[in-house]
JSON list of C-alpha atoms in Angstrom, two decimals:
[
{"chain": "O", "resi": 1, "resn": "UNK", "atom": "CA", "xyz": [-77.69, -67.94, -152.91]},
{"chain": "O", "resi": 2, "resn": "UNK", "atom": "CA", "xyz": [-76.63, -66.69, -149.40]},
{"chain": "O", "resi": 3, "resn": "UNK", "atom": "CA", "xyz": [-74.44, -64.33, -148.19]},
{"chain": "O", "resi": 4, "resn": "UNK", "atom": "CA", "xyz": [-72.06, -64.62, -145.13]},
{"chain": "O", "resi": 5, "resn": "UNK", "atom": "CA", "xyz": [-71.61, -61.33, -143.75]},
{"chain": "O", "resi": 6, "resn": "UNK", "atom": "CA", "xyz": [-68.75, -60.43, -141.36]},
{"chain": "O", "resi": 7, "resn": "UNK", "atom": "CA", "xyz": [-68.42, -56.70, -139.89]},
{"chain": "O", "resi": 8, "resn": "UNK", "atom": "CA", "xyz": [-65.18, -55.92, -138.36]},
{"chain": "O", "resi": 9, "resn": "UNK", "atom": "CA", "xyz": [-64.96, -52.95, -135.55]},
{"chain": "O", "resi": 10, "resn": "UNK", "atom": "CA", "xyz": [-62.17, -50.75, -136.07]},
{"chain": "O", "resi": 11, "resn": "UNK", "atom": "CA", "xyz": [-58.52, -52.22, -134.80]},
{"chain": "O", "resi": 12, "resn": "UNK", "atom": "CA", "xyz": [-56.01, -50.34, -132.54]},
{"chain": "O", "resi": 13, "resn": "UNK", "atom": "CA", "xyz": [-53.15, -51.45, -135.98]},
{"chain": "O", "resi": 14, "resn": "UNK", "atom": "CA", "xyz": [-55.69, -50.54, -139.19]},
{"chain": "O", "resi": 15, "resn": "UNK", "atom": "CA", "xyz": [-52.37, -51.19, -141.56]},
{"chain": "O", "resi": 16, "resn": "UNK", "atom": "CA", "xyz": [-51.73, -54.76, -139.56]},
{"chain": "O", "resi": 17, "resn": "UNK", "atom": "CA", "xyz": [-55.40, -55.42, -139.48]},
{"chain": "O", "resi": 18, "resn": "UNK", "atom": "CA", "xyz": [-55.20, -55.16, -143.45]},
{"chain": "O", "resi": 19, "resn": "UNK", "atom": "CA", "xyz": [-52.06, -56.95, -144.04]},
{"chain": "O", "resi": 20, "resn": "UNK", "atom": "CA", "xyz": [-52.92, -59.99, -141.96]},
{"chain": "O", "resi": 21, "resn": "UNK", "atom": "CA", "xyz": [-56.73, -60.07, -142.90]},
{"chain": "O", "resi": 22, "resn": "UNK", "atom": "CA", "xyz": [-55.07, -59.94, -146.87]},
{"chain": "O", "resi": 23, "resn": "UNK", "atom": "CA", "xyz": [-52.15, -62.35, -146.51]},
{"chain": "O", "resi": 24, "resn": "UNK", "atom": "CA", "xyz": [-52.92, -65.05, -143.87]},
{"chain": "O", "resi": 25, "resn": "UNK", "atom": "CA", "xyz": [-56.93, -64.95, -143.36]},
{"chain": "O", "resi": 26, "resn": "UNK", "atom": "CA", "xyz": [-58.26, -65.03, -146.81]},
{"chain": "O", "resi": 27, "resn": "UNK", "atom": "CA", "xyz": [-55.54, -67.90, -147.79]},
{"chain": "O", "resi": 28, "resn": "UNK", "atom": "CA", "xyz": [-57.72, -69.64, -144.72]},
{"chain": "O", "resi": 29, "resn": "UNK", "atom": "CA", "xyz": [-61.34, -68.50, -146.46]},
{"chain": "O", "resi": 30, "resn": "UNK", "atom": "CA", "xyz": [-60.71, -69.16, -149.47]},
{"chain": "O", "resi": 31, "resn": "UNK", "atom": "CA", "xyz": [-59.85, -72.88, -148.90]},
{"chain": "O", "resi": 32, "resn": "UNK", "atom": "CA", "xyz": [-63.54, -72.95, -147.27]},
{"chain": "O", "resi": 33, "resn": "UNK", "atom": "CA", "xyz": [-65.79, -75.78, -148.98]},
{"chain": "O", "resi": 34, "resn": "UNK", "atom": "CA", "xyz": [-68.72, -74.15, -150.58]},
{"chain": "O", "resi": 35, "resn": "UNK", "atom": "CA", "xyz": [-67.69, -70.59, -151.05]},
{"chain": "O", "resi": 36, "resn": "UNK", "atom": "CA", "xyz": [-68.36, -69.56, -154.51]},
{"chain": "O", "resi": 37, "resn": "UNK", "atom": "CA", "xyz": [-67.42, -66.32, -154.81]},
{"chain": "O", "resi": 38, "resn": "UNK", "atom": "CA", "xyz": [-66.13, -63.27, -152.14]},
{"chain": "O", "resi": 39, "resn": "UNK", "atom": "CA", "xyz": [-65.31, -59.82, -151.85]},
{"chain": "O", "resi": 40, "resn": "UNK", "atom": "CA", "xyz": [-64.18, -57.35, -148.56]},
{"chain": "O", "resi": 41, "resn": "UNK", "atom": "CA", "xyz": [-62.16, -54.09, -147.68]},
{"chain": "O", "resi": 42, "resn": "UNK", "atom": "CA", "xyz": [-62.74, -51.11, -145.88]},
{"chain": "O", "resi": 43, "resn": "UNK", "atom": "CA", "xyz": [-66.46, -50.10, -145.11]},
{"chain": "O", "resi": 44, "resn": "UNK", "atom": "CA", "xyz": [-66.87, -46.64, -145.20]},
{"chain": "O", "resi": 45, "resn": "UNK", "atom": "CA", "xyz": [-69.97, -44.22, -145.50]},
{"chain": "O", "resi": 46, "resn": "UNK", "atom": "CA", "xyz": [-71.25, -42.76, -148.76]},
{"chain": "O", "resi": 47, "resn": "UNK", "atom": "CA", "xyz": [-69.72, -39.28, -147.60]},
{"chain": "O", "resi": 48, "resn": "UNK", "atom": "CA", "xyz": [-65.69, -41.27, -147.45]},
{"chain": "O", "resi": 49, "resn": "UNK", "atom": "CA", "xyz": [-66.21, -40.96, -143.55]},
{"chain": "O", "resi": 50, "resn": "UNK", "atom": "CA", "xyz": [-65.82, -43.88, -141.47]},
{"chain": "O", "resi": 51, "resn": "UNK", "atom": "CA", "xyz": [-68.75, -46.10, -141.19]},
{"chain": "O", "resi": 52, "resn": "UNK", "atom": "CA", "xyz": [-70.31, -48.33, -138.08]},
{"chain": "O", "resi": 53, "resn": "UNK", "atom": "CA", "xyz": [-67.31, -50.61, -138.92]},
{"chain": "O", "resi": 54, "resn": "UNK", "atom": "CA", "xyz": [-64.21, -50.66, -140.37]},
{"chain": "O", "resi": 55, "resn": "UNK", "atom": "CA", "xyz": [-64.01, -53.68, -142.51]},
{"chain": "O", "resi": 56, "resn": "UNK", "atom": "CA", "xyz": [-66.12, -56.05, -144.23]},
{"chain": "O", "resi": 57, "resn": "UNK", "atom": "CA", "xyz": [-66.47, -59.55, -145.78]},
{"chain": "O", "resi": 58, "resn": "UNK", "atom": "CA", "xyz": [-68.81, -61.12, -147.98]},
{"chain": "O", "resi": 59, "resn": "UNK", "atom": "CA", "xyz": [-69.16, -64.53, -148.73]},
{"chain": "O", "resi": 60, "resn": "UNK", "atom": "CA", "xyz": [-71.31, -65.79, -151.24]},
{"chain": "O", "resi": 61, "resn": "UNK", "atom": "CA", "xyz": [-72.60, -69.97, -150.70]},
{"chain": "O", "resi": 62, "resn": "UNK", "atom": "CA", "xyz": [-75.65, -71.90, -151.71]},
{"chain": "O", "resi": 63, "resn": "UNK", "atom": "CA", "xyz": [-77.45, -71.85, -148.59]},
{"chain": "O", "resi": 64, "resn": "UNK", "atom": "CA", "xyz": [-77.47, -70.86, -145.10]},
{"chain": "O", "resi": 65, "resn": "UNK", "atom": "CA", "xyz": [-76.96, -75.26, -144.66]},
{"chain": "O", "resi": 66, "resn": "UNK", "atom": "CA", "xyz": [-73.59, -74.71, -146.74]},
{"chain": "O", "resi": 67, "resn": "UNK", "atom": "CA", "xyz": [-72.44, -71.93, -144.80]},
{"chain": "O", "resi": 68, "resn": "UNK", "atom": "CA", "xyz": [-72.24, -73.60, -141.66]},
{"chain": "O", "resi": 69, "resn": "UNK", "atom": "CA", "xyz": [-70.63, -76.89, -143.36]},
{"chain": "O", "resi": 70, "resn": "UNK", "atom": "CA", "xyz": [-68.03, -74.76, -144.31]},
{"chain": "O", "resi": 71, "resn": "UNK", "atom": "CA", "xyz": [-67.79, -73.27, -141.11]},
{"chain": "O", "resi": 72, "resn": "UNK", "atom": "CA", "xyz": [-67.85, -76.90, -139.23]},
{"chain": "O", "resi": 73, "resn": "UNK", "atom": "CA", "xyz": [-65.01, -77.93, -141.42]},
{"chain": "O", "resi": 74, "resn": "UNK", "atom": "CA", "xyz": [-61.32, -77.62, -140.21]},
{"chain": "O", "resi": 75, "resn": "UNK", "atom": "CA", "xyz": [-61.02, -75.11, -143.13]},
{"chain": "O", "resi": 76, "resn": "UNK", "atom": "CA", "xyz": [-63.67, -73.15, -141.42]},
{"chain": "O", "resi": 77, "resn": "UNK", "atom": "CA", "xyz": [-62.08, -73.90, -138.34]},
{"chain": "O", "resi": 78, "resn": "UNK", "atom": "CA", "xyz": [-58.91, -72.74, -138.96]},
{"chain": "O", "resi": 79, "resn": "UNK", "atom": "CA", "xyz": [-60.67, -69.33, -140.72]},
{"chain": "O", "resi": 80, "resn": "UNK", "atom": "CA", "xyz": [-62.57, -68.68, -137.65]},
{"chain": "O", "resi": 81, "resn": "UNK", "atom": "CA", "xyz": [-59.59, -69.26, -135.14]},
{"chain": "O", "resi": 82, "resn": "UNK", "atom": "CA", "xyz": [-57.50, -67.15, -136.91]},
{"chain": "O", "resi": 83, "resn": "UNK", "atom": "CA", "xyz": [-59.75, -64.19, -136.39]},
{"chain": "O", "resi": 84, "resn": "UNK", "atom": "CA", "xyz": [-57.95, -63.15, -132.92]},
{"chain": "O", "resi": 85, "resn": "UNK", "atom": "CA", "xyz": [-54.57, -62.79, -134.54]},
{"chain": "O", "resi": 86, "resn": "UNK", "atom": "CA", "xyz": [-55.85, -59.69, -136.23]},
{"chain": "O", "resi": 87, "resn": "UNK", "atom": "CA", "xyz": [-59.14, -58.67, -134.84]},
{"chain": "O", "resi": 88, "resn": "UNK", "atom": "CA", "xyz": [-59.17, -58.64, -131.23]},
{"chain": "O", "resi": 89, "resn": "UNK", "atom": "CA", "xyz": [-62.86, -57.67, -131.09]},
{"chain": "O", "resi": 90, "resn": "UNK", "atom": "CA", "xyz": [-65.11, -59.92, -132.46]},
{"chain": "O", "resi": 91, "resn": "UNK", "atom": "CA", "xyz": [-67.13, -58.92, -135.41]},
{"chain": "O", "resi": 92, "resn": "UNK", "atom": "CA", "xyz": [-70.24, -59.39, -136.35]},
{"chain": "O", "resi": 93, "resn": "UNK", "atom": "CA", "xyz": [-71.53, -62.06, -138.30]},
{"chain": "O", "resi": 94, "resn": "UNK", "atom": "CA", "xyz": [-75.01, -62.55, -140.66]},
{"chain": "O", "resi": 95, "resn": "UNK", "atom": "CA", "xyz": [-76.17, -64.38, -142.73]},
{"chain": "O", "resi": 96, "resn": "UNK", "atom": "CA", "xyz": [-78.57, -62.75, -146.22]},
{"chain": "O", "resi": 97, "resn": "UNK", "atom": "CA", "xyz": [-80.65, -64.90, -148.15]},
{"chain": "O", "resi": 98, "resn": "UNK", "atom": "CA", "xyz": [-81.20, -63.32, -151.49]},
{"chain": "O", "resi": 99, "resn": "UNK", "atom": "CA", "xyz": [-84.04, -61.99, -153.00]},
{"chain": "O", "resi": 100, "resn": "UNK", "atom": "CA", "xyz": [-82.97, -60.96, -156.89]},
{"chain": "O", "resi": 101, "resn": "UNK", "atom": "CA", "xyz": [-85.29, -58.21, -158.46]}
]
């Protein structure tokens, strides 16, 4: 498995951030082909502080290959286009191949 990783910066609006990220972006994600299974929220450090960013995502696919087919698609399209409407710095994006231990 692989892991999309997306790292939001904090937002001038945290509470609009959150609403639009939870009621119009993941409708978008979650329609992506290939994504098995996802989580995000608030990124914070282990001491409650603020951390390097603000938000995260993580999407879980088969491969780094079905990751960007989902992206290419106009599901992923729509996802990634959306991104100005509540982030209007762009985040930072990686991808994690697993190792399981």
């Amino acid at each position: 498995m692989t892991k999309l990783i997306v790292m939001y910066p904090k937002p001038a609006d945290p509470a609009q951030f959150d609403q639009h990220f939870r009621s119009v972006h993941m409708p978008l994600v979650q329609k992506m082909p290939g994504l098995k299974r996802f989580s995000y929220g608030p990124a914070k450090g282990l001491d409650g502080a603020d951390g390097a960013f603000f938000w995260m995502f993580v999407g879980t696919f088969d491969s780094v290959d079905a990751i960007k087919t989902a992206l290419e698609s106009p599901e992923g399209q729509a996802a990634v286009a959306d991104i100005p409407n509540y982030s209007p710095a762009a985040p930072t994006i990686l991808t994690l191949e697993e190792t399981e231990g």
